[in-house]
PDB file of C-alpha atoms in Angstrom:
ATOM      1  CA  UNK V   1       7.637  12.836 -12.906  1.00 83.00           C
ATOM      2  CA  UNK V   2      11.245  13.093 -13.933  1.00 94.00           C
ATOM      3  CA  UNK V   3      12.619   9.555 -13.398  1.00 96.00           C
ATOM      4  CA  UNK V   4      13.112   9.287 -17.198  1.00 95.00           C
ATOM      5  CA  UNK V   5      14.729  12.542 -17.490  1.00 95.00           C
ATOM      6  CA  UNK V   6      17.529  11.481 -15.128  1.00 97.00           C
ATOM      7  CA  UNK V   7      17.236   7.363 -15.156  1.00 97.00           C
ATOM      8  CA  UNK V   8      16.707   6.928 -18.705  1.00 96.00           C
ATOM      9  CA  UNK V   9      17.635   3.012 -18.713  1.00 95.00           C
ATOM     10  CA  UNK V  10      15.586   2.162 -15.578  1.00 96.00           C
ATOM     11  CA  UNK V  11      12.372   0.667 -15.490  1.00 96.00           C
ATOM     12  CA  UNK V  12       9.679   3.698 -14.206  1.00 97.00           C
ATOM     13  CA  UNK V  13       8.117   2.518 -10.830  1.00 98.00           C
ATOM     14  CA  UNK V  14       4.396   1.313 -11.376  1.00 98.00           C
ATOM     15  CA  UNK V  15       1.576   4.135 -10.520  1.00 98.00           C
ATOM     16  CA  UNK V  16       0.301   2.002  -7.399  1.00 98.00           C
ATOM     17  CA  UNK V  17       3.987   1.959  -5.524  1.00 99.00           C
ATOM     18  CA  UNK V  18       4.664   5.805  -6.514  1.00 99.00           C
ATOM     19  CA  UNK V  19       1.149   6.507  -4.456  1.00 99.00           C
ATOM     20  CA  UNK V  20       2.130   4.193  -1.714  1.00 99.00           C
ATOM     21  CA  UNK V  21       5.390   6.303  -1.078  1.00 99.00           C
ATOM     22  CA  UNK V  22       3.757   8.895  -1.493  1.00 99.00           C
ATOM     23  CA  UNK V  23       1.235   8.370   1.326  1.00 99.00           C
ATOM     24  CA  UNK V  24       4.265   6.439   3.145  1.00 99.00           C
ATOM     25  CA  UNK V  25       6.153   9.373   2.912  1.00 99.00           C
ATOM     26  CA  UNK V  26       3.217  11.695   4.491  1.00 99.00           C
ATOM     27  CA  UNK V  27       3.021   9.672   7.655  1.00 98.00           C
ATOM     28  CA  UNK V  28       6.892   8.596   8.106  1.00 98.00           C
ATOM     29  CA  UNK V  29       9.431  10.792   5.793  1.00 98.00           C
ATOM     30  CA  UNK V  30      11.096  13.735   6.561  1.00 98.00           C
ATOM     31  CA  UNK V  31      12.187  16.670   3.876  1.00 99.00           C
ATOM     32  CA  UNK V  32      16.284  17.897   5.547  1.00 98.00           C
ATOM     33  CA  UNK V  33      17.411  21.290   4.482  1.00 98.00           C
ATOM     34  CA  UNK V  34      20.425  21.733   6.480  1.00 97.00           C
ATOM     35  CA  UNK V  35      21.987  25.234   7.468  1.00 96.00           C
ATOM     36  CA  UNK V  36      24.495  24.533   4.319  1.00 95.00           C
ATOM     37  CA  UNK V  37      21.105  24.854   2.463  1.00 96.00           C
ATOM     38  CA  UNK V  38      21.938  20.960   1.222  1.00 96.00           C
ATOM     39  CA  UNK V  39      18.880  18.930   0.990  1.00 98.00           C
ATOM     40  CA  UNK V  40      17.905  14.915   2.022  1.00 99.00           C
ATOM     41  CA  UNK V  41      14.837  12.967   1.460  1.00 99.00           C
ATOM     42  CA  UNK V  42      14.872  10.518   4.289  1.00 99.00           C
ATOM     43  CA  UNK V  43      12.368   7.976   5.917  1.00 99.00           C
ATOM     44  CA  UNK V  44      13.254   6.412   8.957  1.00 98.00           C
ATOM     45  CA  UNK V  45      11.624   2.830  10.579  1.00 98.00           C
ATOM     46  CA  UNK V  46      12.409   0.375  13.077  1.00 95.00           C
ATOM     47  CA  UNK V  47      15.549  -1.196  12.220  1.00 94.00           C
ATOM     48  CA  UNK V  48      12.920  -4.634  12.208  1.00 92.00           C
ATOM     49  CA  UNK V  49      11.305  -3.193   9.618  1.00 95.00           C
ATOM     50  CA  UNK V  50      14.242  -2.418   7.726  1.00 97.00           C
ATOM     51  CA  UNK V  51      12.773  -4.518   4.518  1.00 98.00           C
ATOM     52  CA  UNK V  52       9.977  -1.471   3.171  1.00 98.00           C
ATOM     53  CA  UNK V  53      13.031   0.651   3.337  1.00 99.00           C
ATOM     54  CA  UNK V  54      15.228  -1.633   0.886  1.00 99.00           C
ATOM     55  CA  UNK V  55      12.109  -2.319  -1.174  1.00 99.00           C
ATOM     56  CA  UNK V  56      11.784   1.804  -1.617  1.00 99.00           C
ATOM     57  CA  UNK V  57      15.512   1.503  -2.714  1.00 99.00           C
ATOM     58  CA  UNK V  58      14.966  -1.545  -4.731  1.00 99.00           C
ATOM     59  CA  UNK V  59      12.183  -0.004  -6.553  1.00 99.00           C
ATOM     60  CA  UNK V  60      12.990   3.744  -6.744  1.00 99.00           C
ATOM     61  CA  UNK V  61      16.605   2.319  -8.295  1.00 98.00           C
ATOM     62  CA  UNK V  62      18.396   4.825  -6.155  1.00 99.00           C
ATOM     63  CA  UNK V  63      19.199   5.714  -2.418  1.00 99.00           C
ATOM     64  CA  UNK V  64      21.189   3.963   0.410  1.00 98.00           C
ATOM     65  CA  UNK V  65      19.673   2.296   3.257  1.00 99.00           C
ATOM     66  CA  UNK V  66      21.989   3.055   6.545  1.00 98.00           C
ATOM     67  CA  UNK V  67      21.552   1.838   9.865  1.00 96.00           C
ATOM     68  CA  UNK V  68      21.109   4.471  12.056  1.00 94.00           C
ATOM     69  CA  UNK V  69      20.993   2.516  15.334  1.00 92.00           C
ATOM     70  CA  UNK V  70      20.579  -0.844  17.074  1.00 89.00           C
ATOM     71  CA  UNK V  71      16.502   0.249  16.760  1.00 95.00           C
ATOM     72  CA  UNK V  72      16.607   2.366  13.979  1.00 97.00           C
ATOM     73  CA  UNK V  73      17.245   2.481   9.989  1.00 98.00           C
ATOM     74  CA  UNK V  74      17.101   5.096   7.210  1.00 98.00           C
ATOM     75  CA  UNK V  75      16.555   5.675   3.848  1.00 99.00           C
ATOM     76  CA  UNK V  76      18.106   8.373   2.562  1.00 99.00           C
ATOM     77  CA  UNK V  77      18.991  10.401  -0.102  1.00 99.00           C
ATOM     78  CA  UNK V  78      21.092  13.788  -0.611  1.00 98.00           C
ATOM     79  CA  UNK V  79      22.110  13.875  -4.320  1.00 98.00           C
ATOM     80  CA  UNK V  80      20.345  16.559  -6.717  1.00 98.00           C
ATOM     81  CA  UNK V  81      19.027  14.544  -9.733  1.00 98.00           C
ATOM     82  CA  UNK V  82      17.728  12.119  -7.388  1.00 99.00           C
ATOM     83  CA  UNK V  83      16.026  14.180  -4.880  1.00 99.00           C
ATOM     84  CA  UNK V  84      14.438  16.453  -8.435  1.00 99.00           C
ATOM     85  CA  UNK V  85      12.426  13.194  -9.119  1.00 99.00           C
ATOM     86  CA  UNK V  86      11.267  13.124  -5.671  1.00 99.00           C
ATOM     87  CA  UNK V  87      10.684  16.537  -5.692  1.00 99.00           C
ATOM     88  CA  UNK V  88       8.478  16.137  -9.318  1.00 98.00           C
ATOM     89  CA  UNK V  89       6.904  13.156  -7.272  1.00 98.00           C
ATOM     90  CA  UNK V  90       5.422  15.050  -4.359  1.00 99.00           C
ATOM     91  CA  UNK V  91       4.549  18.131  -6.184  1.00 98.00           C
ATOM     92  CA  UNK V  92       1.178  18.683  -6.130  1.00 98.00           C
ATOM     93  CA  UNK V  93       0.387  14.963  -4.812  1.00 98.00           C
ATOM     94  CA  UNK V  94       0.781  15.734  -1.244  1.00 99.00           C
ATOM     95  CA  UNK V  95      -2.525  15.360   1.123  1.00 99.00           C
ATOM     96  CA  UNK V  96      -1.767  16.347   4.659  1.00 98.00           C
ATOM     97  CA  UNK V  97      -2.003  20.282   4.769  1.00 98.00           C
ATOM     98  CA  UNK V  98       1.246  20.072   7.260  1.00 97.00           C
ATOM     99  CA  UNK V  99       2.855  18.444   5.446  1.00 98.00           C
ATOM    100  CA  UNK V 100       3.213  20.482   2.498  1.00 98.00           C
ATOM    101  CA  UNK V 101       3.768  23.690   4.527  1.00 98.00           C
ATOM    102  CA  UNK V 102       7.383  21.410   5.157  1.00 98.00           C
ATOM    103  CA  UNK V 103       7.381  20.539   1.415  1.00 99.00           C
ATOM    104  CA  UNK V 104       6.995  24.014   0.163  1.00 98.00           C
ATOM    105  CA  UNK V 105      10.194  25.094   2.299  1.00 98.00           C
ATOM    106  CA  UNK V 106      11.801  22.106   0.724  1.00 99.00           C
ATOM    107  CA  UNK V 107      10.972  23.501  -2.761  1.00 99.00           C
ATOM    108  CA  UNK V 108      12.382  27.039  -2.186  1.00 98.00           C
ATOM    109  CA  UNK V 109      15.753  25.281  -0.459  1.00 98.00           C
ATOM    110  CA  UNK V 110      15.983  23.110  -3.487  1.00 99.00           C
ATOM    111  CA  UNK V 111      15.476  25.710  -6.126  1.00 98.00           C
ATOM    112  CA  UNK V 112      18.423  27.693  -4.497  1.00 98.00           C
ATOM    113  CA  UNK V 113      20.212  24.622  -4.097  1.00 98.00           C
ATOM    114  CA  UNK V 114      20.221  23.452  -7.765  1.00 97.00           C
ATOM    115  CA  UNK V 115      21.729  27.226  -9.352  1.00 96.00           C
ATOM    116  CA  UNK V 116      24.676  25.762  -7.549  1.00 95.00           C
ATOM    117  CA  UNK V 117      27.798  23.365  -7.900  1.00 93.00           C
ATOM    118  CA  UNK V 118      28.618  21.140 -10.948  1.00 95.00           C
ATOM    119  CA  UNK V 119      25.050  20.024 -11.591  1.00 96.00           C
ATOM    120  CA  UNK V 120      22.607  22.725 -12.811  1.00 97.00           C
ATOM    121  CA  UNK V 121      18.907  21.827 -12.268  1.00 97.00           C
ATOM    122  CA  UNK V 122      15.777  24.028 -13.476  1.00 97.00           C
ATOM    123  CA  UNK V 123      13.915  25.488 -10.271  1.00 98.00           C
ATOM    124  CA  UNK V 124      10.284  24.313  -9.054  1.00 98.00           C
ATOM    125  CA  UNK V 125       7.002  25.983  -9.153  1.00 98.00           C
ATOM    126  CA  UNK V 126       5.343  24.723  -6.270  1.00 98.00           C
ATOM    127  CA  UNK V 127       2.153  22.830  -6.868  1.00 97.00           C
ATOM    128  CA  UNK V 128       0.331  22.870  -3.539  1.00 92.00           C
ATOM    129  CA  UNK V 129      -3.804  21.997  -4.356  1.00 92.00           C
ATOM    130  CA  UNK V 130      -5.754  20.796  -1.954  1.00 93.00           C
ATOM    131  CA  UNK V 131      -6.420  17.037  -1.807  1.00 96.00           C
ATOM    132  CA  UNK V 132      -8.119  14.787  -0.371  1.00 97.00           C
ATOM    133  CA  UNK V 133      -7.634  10.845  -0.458  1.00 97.00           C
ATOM    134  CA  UNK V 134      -9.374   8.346  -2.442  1.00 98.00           C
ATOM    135  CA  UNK V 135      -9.612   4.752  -2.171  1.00 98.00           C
ATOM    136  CA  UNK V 136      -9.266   4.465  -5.870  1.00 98.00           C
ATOM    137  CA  UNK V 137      -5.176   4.831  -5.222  1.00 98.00           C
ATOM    138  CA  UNK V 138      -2.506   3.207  -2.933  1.00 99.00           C
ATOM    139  CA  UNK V 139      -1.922   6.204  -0.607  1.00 99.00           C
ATOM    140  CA  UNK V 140      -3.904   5.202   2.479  1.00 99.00           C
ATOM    141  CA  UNK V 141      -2.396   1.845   2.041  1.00 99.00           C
ATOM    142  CA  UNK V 142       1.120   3.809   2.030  1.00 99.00           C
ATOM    143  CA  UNK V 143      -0.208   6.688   5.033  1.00 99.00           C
ATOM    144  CA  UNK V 144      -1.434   3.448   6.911  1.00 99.00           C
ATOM    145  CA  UNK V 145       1.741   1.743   6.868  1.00 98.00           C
ATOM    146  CA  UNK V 146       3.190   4.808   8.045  1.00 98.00           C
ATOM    147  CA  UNK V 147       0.296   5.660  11.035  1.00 98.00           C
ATOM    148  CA  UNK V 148      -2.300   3.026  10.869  1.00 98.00           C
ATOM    149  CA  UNK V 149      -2.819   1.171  13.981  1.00 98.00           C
ATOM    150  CA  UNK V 150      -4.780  -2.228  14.002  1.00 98.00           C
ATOM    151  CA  UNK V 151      -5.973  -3.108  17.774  1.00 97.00           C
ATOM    152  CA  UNK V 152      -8.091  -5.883  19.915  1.00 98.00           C
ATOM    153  CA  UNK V 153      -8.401  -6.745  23.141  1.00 96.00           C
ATOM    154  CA  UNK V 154     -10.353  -9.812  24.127  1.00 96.00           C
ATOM    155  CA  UNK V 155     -11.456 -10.000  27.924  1.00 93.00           C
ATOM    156  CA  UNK V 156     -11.374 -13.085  29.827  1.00 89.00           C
ATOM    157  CA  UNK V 157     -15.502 -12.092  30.741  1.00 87.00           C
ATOM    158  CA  UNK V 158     -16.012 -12.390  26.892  1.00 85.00           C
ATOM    159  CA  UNK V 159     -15.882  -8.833  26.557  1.00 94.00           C
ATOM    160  CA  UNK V 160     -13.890  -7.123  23.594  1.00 97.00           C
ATOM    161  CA  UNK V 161     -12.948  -3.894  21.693  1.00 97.00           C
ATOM    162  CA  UNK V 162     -11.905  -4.150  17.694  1.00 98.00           C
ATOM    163  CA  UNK V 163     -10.564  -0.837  16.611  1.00 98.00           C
ATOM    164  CA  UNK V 164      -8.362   0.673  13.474  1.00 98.00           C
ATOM    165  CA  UNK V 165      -6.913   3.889  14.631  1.00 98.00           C
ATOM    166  CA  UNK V 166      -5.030   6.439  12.515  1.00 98.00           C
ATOM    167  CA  UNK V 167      -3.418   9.541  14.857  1.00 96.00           C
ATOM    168  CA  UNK V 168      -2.203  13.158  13.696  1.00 96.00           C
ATOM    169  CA  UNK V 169      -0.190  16.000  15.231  1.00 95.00           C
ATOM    170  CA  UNK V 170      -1.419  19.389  13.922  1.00 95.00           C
ATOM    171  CA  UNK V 171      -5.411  20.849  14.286  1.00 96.00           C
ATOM    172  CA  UNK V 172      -4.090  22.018  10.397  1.00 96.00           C
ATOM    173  CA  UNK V 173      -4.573  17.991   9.243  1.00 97.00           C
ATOM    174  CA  UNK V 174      -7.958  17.172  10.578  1.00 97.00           C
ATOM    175  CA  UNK V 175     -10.125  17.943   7.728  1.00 97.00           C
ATOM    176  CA  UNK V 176      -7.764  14.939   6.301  1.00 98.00           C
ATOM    177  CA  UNK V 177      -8.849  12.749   9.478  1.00 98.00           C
ATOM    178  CA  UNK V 178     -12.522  13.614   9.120  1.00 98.00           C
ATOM    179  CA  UNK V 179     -12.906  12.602   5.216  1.00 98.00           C
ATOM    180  CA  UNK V 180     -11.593   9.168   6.642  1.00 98.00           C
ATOM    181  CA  UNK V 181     -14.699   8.943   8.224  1.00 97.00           C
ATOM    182  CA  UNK V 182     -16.635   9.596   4.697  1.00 98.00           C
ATOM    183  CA  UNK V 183     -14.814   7.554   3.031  1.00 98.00           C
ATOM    184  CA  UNK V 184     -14.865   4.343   5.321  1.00 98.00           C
ATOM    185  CA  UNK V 185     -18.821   5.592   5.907  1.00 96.00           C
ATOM    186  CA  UNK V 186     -18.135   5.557  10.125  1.00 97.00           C
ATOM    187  CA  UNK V 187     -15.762   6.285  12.355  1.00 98.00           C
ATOM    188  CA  UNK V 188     -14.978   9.343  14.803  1.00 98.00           C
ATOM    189  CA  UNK V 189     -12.542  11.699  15.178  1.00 98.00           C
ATOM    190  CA  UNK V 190     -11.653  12.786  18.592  1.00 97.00           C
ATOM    191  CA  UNK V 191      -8.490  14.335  20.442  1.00 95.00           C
ATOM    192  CA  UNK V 192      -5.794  12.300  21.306  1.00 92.00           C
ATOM    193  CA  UNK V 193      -4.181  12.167  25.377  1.00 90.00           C
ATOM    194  CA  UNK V 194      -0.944  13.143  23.293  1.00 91.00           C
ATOM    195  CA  UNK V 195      -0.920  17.394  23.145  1.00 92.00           C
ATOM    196  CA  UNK V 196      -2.215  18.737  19.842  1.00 93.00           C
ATOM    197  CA  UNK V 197      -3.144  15.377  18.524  1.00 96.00           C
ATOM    198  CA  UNK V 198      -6.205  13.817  16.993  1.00 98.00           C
ATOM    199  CA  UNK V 199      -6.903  10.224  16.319  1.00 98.00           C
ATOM    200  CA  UNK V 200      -9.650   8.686  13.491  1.00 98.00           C
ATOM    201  CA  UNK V 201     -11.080   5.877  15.235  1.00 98.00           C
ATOM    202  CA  UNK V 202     -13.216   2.873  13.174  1.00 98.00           C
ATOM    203  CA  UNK V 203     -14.647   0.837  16.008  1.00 98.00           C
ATOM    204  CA  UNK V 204     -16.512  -2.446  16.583  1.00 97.00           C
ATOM    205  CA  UNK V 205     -16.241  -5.529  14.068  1.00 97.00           C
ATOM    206  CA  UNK V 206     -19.295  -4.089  11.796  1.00 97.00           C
ATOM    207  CA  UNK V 207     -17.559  -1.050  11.154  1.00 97.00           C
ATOM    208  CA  UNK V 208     -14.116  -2.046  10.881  1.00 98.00           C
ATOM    209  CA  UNK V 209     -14.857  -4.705   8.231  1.00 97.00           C
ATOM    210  CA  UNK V 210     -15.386  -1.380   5.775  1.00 97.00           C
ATOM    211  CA  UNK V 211     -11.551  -1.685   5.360  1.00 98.00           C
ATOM    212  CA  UNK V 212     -11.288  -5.344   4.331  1.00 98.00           C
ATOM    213  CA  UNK V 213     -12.009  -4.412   0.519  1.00 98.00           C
ATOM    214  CA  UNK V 214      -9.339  -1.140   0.265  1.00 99.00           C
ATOM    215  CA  UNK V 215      -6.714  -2.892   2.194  1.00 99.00           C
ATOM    216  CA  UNK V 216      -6.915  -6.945   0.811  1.00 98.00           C
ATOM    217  CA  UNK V 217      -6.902  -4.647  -2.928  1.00 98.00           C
ATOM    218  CA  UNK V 218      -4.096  -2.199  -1.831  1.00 98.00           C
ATOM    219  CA  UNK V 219      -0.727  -4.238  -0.143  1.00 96.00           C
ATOM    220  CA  UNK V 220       0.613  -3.028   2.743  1.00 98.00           C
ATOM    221  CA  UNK V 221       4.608  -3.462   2.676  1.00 98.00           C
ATOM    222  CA  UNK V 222       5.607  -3.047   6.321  1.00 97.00           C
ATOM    223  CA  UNK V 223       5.252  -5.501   9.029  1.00 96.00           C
ATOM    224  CA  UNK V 224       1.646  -4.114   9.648  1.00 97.00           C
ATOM    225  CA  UNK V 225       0.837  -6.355   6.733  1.00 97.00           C
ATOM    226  CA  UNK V 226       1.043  -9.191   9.078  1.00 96.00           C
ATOM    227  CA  UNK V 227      -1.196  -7.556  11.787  1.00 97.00           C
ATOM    228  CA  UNK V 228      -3.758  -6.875   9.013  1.00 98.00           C
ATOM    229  CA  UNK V 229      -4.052 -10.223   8.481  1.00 98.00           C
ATOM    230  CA  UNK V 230      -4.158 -11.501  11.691  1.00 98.00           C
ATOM    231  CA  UNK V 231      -6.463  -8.409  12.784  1.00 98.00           C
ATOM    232  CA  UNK V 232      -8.317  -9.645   9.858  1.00 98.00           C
ATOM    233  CA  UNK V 233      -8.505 -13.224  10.881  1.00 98.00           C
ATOM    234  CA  UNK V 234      -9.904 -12.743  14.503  1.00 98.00           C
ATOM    235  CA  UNK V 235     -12.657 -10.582  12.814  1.00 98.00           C
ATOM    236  CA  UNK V 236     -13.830 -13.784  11.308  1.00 98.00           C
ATOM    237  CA  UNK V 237     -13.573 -15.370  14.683  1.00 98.00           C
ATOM    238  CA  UNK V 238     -15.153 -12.868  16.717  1.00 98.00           C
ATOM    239  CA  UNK V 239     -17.646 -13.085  14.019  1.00 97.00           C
ATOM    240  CA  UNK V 240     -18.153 -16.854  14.334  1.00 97.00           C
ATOM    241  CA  UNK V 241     -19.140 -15.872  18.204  1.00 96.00           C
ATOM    242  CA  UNK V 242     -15.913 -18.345  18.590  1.00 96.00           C
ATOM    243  CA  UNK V 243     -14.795 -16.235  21.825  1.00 95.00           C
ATOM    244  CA  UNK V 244     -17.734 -17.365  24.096  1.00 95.00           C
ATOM    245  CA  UNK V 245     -16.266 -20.082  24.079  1.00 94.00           C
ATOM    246  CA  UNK V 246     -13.505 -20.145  26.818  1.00 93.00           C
ATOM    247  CA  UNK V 247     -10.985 -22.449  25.227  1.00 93.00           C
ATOM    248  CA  UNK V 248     -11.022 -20.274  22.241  1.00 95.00           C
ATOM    249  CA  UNK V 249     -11.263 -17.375  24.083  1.00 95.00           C
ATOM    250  CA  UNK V 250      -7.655 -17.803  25.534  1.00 95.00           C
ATOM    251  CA  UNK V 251      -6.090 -19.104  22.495  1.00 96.00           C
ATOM    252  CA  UNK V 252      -7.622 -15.658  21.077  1.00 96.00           C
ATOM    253  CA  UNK V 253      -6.820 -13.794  23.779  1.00 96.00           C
ATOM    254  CA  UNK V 254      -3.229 -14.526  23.257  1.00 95.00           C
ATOM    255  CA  UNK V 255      -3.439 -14.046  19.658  1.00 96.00           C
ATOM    256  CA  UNK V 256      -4.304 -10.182  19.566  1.00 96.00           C
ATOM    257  CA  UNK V 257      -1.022  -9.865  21.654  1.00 94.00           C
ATOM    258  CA  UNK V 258       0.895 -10.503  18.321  1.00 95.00           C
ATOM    259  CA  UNK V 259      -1.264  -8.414  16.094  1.00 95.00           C
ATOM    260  CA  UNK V 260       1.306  -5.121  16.736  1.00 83.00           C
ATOM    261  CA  UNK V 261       4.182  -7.100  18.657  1.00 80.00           C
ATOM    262  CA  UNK V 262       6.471  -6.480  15.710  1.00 59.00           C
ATOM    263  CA  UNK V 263       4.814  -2.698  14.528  1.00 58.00           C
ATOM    264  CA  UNK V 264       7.383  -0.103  14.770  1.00 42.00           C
ATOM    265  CA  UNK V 265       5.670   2.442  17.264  1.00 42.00           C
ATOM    266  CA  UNK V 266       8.099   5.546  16.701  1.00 41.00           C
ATOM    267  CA  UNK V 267       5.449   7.283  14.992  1.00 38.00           C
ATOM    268  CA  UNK V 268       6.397  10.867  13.999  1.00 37.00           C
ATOM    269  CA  UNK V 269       2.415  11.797  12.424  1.00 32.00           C
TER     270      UNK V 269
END
């Protein structure tokens, strides 16, 4: 990575945030070559969860955070030294098959875009080997923040569904999708009612409790941090058998409504 190269007296972002973008990046950034042929790095969220994109700023020492909207916030970048330590950040790193097919286009834009102008940069050989995700790293905790979807619904006849759903565009990604279900040991993948989508589903409390020791090791920085641990909490509950009874029930009941009340839902996958 070139961050000392062109930020020689800032502090080099640890190993576990530079993975969390990374994976971040995969489910909610977008790579801008414009018909100029100038280049941004953007990620855009819910102007609610405006924080994760100060944080990026905070700890990548560069960028600008703009509010795009009443609902909606970016983090963007468009100058060249900056956007060459991205570029030396997501270089060989990336996961999702589609997603580097947009990456690689980035790459030849930015290696005509640096012979230009005042500031001369050295081009990019692409590095695109396939990967697949660990959970030895932060990028499912950064790819969940991005897509990750933590769900119940508790019925009033004691009835209930516990689910943690991730969701992809693109028949290209679901060999991603389908290690998901090797490395949480369960789960199905299965087309989504959205066109040319897929979802990995984890279902039922037994299953879903697979993703209590990745995710309480690995932080998540948006506001699904807060569903996790609520999710998390009615797990123990549900556990506990505490929604047969019906006092608890409805105080439960009311509970999962909060788990994604503040989520931002403008998913782009």
């Amino acid at each position: 990575m070139k961050y000392n190269t062109h930020l020689p007296n800032n502090q080099i972002p640890s190993e576990n945030f530079l993975t969390w973008l990374v994976g971040f990046t995969e489910g909610e950034g977008s790579f801008i070559v414009n018909n100029r042929g100038d280049l941004a790095f953007v990620i855009t969220q819910a102007t609610i969860d405006k924080q994760v994109l100060e944080f990026i700023q905070e700890i990548l020492g560069f960028g600008k955070v703009i509010r795009q909207s009443a609902i909606t916030s970016r983090y963007v970048t468009q100058n060249k030294k900056e956007i060459d330590i991205l570029v030396s950040l997501f270089n060989g790193n990336l996961v999702l098959p589609k997603r580097q097919e947009t990456f690689d286009l980035f790459v030849k834009g930015f290696n005509k875009w640096v012979t230009k102008g005042r500031i001369l940069l050295e081009p990019v050989v692409i590095n695109n080997r396939p990967i697949l995700p660990t959970l030895n790293d932060a990028w499912f905790a950064g790819f969940t923040d991005g897509e990750g979807c933590f769900t119940c619904s508790i019925d009033e006849k004691r009835g209930f569904s516990f689910n943690f759903n991730i969701s992809q565009k693109w028949e290209i990604n679901l060999t991603v999708l389908e290690h998901f279900s090797v490395l949480f040991k369960n789960g199905i993948v299965s087309r989504h009612s959205e066109e040319n989508t897929y979802e990995f589903r984890l279902g039922g409390v037994n299953n879903c409790k697979n993703v209590f020791s990745y995710f309480d090791k690995y932080t998540l920085y948006t506001k699904k941090s807060l569903s996790y641990k609520l999710w998390k909490d009615i797990h123990n509950d549900l556990i506990n058998k505490d929604h047969l009874d019906e006092s608890k029930r409805r105080e439960m009941i009311e509970r999962t409504k909060m788990i994604n009340k503040s989520n931002n839902t403008n998913s782009k996958y």
